[in-house]
Short mmCIF file of N, CA, C and O in Angstrom, two decimals:
data_model
loop_
_atom_site.label_atom_id
_atom_site.label_comp_id
_atom_site.label_asym_id
_atom_site.label_seq_id
_atom_site.Cartn_x
_atom_site.Cartn_y
_atom_site.Cartn_z
N MET C 14 100.94 101.95 88.46
CA MET C 14 101.16 100.84 87.56
C MET C 14 100.40 99.62 88.08
O MET C 14 100.36 99.34 89.26
N ALA C 15 99.79 98.89 87.17
CA ALA C 15 99.00 97.71 87.54
C ALA C 15 99.90 96.58 87.99
O ALA C 15 101.05 96.46 87.56
N GLU C 16 99.36 95.75 88.89
CA GLU C 16 100.10 94.58 89.35
C GLU C 16 100.22 93.58 88.20
O GLU C 16 99.35 93.46 87.37
N LYS C 17 101.33 92.84 88.20
CA LYS C 17 101.48 91.75 87.25
C LYS C 17 100.86 90.50 87.85
O LYS C 17 100.95 90.27 89.04
N LEU C 18 100.23 89.72 87.02
CA LEU C 18 99.63 88.47 87.49
C LEU C 18 100.70 87.38 87.55
O LEU C 18 101.56 87.30 86.69
N ASP C 19 100.60 86.55 88.54
CA ASP C 19 101.51 85.41 88.71
C ASP C 19 100.97 84.24 87.89
O ASP C 19 100.34 83.33 88.42
N TRP C 20 101.18 84.28 86.57
CA TRP C 20 100.63 83.25 85.69
C TRP C 20 101.14 81.85 86.02
O TRP C 20 100.35 80.91 86.07
N PRO C 21 102.44 81.67 86.31
CA PRO C 21 102.88 80.31 86.68
C PRO C 21 102.17 79.80 87.93
O PRO C 21 101.75 78.64 87.99
N GLY C 22 102.03 80.65 88.93
CA GLY C 22 101.34 80.25 90.16
C GLY C 22 99.86 79.97 89.91
O GLY C 22 99.30 79.02 90.45
N MET C 23 99.24 80.81 89.08
CA MET C 23 97.83 80.61 88.76
C MET C 23 97.64 79.31 87.98
O MET C 23 96.69 78.56 88.22
N LEU C 24 98.55 79.03 87.05
CA LEU C 24 98.47 77.81 86.26
C LEU C 24 98.62 76.58 87.16
O LEU C 24 97.85 75.62 87.04
N ARG C 25 99.59 76.63 88.07
CA ARG C 25 99.77 75.52 89.03
C ARG C 25 98.51 75.31 89.86
O ARG C 25 98.05 74.19 90.07
N ALA C 26 97.95 76.41 90.36
CA ALA C 26 96.75 76.31 91.19
C ALA C 26 95.58 75.73 90.39
O ALA C 26 94.83 74.90 90.91
N GLY C 27 95.44 76.15 89.16
CA GLY C 27 94.34 75.66 88.34
C GLY C 27 94.50 74.21 87.92
O GLY C 27 93.56 73.41 88.03
N LEU C 28 95.70 73.85 87.44
CA LEU C 28 95.91 72.49 86.93
C LEU C 28 96.14 71.48 88.04
O LEU C 28 95.58 70.38 88.01
N GLN C 29 96.96 71.84 89.02
CA GLN C 29 97.28 70.89 90.08
C GLN C 29 96.29 70.97 91.25
O GLN C 29 95.85 69.94 91.75
N GLY C 30 95.95 72.18 91.65
CA GLY C 30 95.06 72.33 92.79
C GLY C 30 93.60 72.04 92.49
O GLY C 30 92.92 71.37 93.25
N LEU C 31 93.12 72.58 91.37
CA LEU C 31 91.72 72.41 91.00
C LEU C 31 91.50 71.28 90.00
O LEU C 31 90.37 70.98 89.65
N HIS C 32 92.58 70.70 89.50
CA HIS C 32 92.52 69.60 88.52
C HIS C 32 91.75 69.99 87.25
O HIS C 32 91.01 69.19 86.69
N LEU C 33 91.96 71.24 86.82
CA LEU C 33 91.35 71.70 85.57
C LEU C 33 92.17 71.20 84.39
O LEU C 33 93.38 71.03 84.50
N ARG C 34 91.52 70.99 83.27
CA ARG C 34 92.24 70.72 82.03
C ARG C 34 92.75 72.06 81.51
O ARG C 34 92.17 73.10 81.80
N PRO C 35 93.83 72.08 80.71
CA PRO C 35 94.35 73.35 80.22
C PRO C 35 93.29 74.22 79.53
O PRO C 35 93.23 75.43 79.78
N ALA C 36 92.45 73.63 78.71
CA ALA C 36 91.42 74.41 78.02
C ALA C 36 90.45 75.04 79.02
O ALA C 36 89.99 76.17 78.82
N GLU C 37 90.13 74.32 80.09
CA GLU C 37 89.25 74.86 81.11
C GLU C 37 89.91 76.02 81.84
O GLU C 37 89.28 77.05 82.10
N PHE C 38 91.21 75.86 82.14
CA PHE C 38 91.94 76.93 82.81
C PHE C 38 91.95 78.19 81.96
O PHE C 38 91.62 79.28 82.44
N TRP C 39 92.33 78.07 80.70
CA TRP C 39 92.47 79.25 79.84
C TRP C 39 91.13 79.88 79.48
O TRP C 39 91.08 81.04 79.06
N ALA C 40 90.03 79.15 79.68
CA ALA C 40 88.70 79.72 79.43
C ALA C 40 88.24 80.60 80.58
O ALA C 40 87.29 81.37 80.43
N LEU C 41 88.90 80.49 81.75
CA LEU C 41 88.52 81.28 82.92
C LEU C 41 89.16 82.66 82.89
O LEU C 41 90.26 82.84 82.40
N SER C 42 88.47 83.62 83.48
CA SER C 42 89.09 84.92 83.72
C SER C 42 89.88 84.81 85.03
O SER C 42 89.61 83.92 85.85
N PRO C 43 90.84 85.70 85.26
CA PRO C 43 91.55 85.68 86.55
C PRO C 43 90.59 85.81 87.74
O PRO C 43 90.79 85.17 88.77
N ALA C 44 89.53 86.58 87.59
CA ALA C 44 88.55 86.73 88.68
C ALA C 44 87.81 85.43 88.95
O ALA C 44 87.57 85.07 90.10
N GLU C 45 87.45 84.71 87.89
CA GLU C 45 86.77 83.42 88.06
C GLU C 45 87.69 82.42 88.75
O GLU C 45 87.26 81.68 89.65
N LEU C 46 88.95 82.39 88.35
CA LEU C 46 89.91 81.48 88.96
C LEU C 46 90.09 81.83 90.44
O LEU C 46 90.09 80.94 91.30
N ALA C 47 90.21 83.11 90.76
CA ALA C 47 90.37 83.53 92.15
C ALA C 47 89.16 83.10 92.98
O ALA C 47 89.32 82.62 94.10
N LEU C 48 87.97 83.22 92.43
CA LEU C 48 86.76 82.80 93.13
C LEU C 48 86.78 81.29 93.38
O LEU C 48 86.48 80.83 94.48
N MET C 49 87.19 80.52 92.37
CA MET C 49 87.27 79.06 92.52
C MET C 49 88.30 78.66 93.57
O MET C 49 88.15 77.63 94.23
N LEU C 50 89.34 79.48 93.74
CA LEU C 50 90.38 79.19 94.73
C LEU C 50 90.02 79.70 96.12
O LEU C 50 90.80 79.56 97.04
N GLY C 51 88.84 80.30 96.25
CA GLY C 51 88.36 80.71 97.56
C GLY C 51 88.59 82.17 97.92
O GLY C 51 88.38 82.55 99.07
N ALA C 52 89.03 82.98 96.98
CA ALA C 52 89.23 84.39 97.27
C ALA C 52 87.88 85.06 97.53
O ALA C 52 86.87 84.72 96.91
N THR C 53 87.86 85.99 98.45
CA THR C 53 86.65 86.74 98.74
C THR C 53 86.64 88.01 97.91
O THR C 53 87.66 88.40 97.34
N GLY C 54 85.50 88.65 97.83
CA GLY C 54 85.37 89.88 97.07
C GLY C 54 86.37 90.93 97.50
O GLY C 54 86.72 91.01 98.68
N GLN C 55 86.82 91.73 96.56
CA GLN C 55 87.82 92.75 96.87
C GLN C 55 87.27 94.15 96.65
O GLN C 55 87.96 95.02 96.16
N GLY C 56 86.04 94.36 96.97
CA GLY C 56 85.48 95.70 96.81
C GLY C 56 84.10 95.64 96.21
O GLY C 56 83.56 94.57 95.93
N GLY C 57 83.53 96.79 96.02
CA GLY C 57 82.18 96.88 95.48
C GLY C 57 82.16 96.83 93.97
O GLY C 57 83.14 96.50 93.32
N ALA C 58 81.02 97.15 93.46
CA ALA C 58 80.83 97.16 92.01
C ALA C 58 81.66 98.27 91.37
O ALA C 58 82.04 99.24 92.02
N LEU C 59 81.92 98.13 90.09
CA LEU C 59 82.65 99.13 89.33
C LEU C 59 81.82 100.41 89.25
O LEU C 59 80.64 100.36 88.88
N SER C 60 82.42 101.53 89.59
CA SER C 60 81.71 102.81 89.53
C SER C 60 81.71 103.35 88.10
O SER C 60 82.45 102.88 87.24
N ARG C 61 80.87 104.35 87.88
CA ARG C 61 80.81 104.98 86.55
C ARG C 61 82.18 105.58 86.19
O ARG C 61 82.65 105.45 85.08
N ALA C 62 82.84 106.21 87.17
CA ALA C 62 84.16 106.79 86.93
C ALA C 62 85.18 105.70 86.64
O ALA C 62 86.06 105.86 85.79
N GLY C 63 85.07 104.57 87.34
CA GLY C 63 85.97 103.45 87.08
C GLY C 63 85.80 102.90 85.68
O GLY C 63 86.78 102.58 85.00
N LEU C 64 84.54 102.78 85.24
CA LEU C 64 84.27 102.31 83.88
C LEU C 64 84.82 103.29 82.85
O LEU C 64 85.42 102.88 81.86
N ALA C 65 84.65 104.58 83.09
CA ALA C 65 85.17 105.59 82.17
C ALA C 65 86.70 105.50 82.08
O ALA C 65 87.28 105.62 80.99
N ALA C 66 87.35 105.27 83.21
CA ALA C 66 88.81 105.14 83.21
C ALA C 66 89.25 103.91 82.43
O ALA C 66 90.23 103.96 81.67
N LEU C 67 88.54 102.79 82.59
CA LEU C 67 88.86 101.58 81.83
C LEU C 67 88.66 101.81 80.33
O LEU C 67 89.49 101.40 79.51
N ALA C 68 87.55 102.44 79.96
CA ALA C 68 87.26 102.70 78.55
C ALA C 68 88.31 103.62 77.93
O ALA C 68 88.68 103.45 76.77
N LYS C 69 88.81 104.57 78.72
CA LYS C 69 89.84 105.47 78.21
C LYS C 69 91.16 104.73 78.03
O LYS C 69 91.86 104.92 77.05
N ARG C 70 91.48 103.86 78.99
CA ARG C 70 92.75 103.12 78.92
C ARG C 70 92.73 102.05 77.83
O ARG C 70 93.73 101.81 77.17
N TRP C 71 91.61 101.36 77.69
CA TRP C 71 91.48 100.29 76.69
C TRP C 71 90.22 100.52 75.85
O TRP C 71 89.21 99.84 76.01
N PRO C 72 90.26 101.47 74.92
CA PRO C 72 89.06 101.78 74.13
C PRO C 72 88.70 100.61 73.21
O PRO C 72 89.56 99.87 72.74
N ASP C 73 87.40 100.45 73.01
CA ASP C 73 86.93 99.44 72.06
C ASP C 73 87.31 99.89 70.65
O ASP C 73 87.21 101.07 70.31
N THR C 74 87.76 98.96 69.87
CA THR C 74 88.06 99.25 68.47
C THR C 74 87.27 98.27 67.63
O THR C 74 87.20 97.08 67.96
N PRO C 75 86.63 98.77 66.58
CA PRO C 75 85.84 97.85 65.75
C PRO C 75 86.72 96.81 65.08
O PRO C 75 87.87 97.07 64.73
N ALA C 76 86.17 95.62 64.93
CA ALA C 76 86.86 94.56 64.20
C ALA C 76 86.97 94.95 62.74
O ALA C 76 86.19 95.78 62.25
N LYS C 77 87.92 94.37 62.05
CA LYS C 77 88.13 94.68 60.63
C LYS C 77 86.82 94.45 59.87
O LYS C 77 86.21 93.40 59.98
N GLY C 78 86.39 95.46 59.14
CA GLY C 78 85.17 95.38 58.35
C GLY C 78 83.90 95.72 59.12
O GLY C 78 82.83 95.74 58.56
N GLU C 79 84.03 95.99 60.44
CA GLU C 79 82.86 96.31 61.26
C GLU C 79 82.77 97.82 61.44
O GLU C 79 83.77 98.50 61.63
N LYS C 80 81.54 98.35 61.37
CA LYS C 80 81.36 99.77 61.59
C LYS C 80 81.46 100.08 63.07
O LYS C 80 81.15 99.26 63.92
N ASN C 81 81.90 101.30 63.40
CA ASN C 81 81.99 101.73 64.78
C ASN C 81 80.57 101.80 65.36
O ASN C 81 79.66 102.30 64.74
N GLY C 82 80.37 101.25 66.54
CA GLY C 82 79.04 101.24 67.16
C GLY C 82 78.33 99.92 66.97
O GLY C 82 77.22 99.74 67.42
N GLY C 83 78.92 98.97 66.27
CA GLY C 83 78.33 97.66 66.11
C GLY C 83 77.20 97.58 65.11
O GLY C 83 76.48 96.60 65.06
N ASP C 84 76.98 98.64 64.32
CA ASP C 84 75.89 98.62 63.32
C ASP C 84 76.20 97.70 62.18
O ASP C 84 77.24 97.50 61.73
#
């Protein structure tokens, strides 16, 4: 099971620690915020198997009215 993110802690760190505006905070990904807070890399690049696992878990779905494949 995936870890849950500490959104209250992240929000405090972004707004109080980094003095971000709310819109700036919410525009960041958790990885970008972690980097801004000084976190170091947590591993190498995503492997082909890792990408396949992500795609299986969260498959892309076309937007309403869009053909599959982006055509």
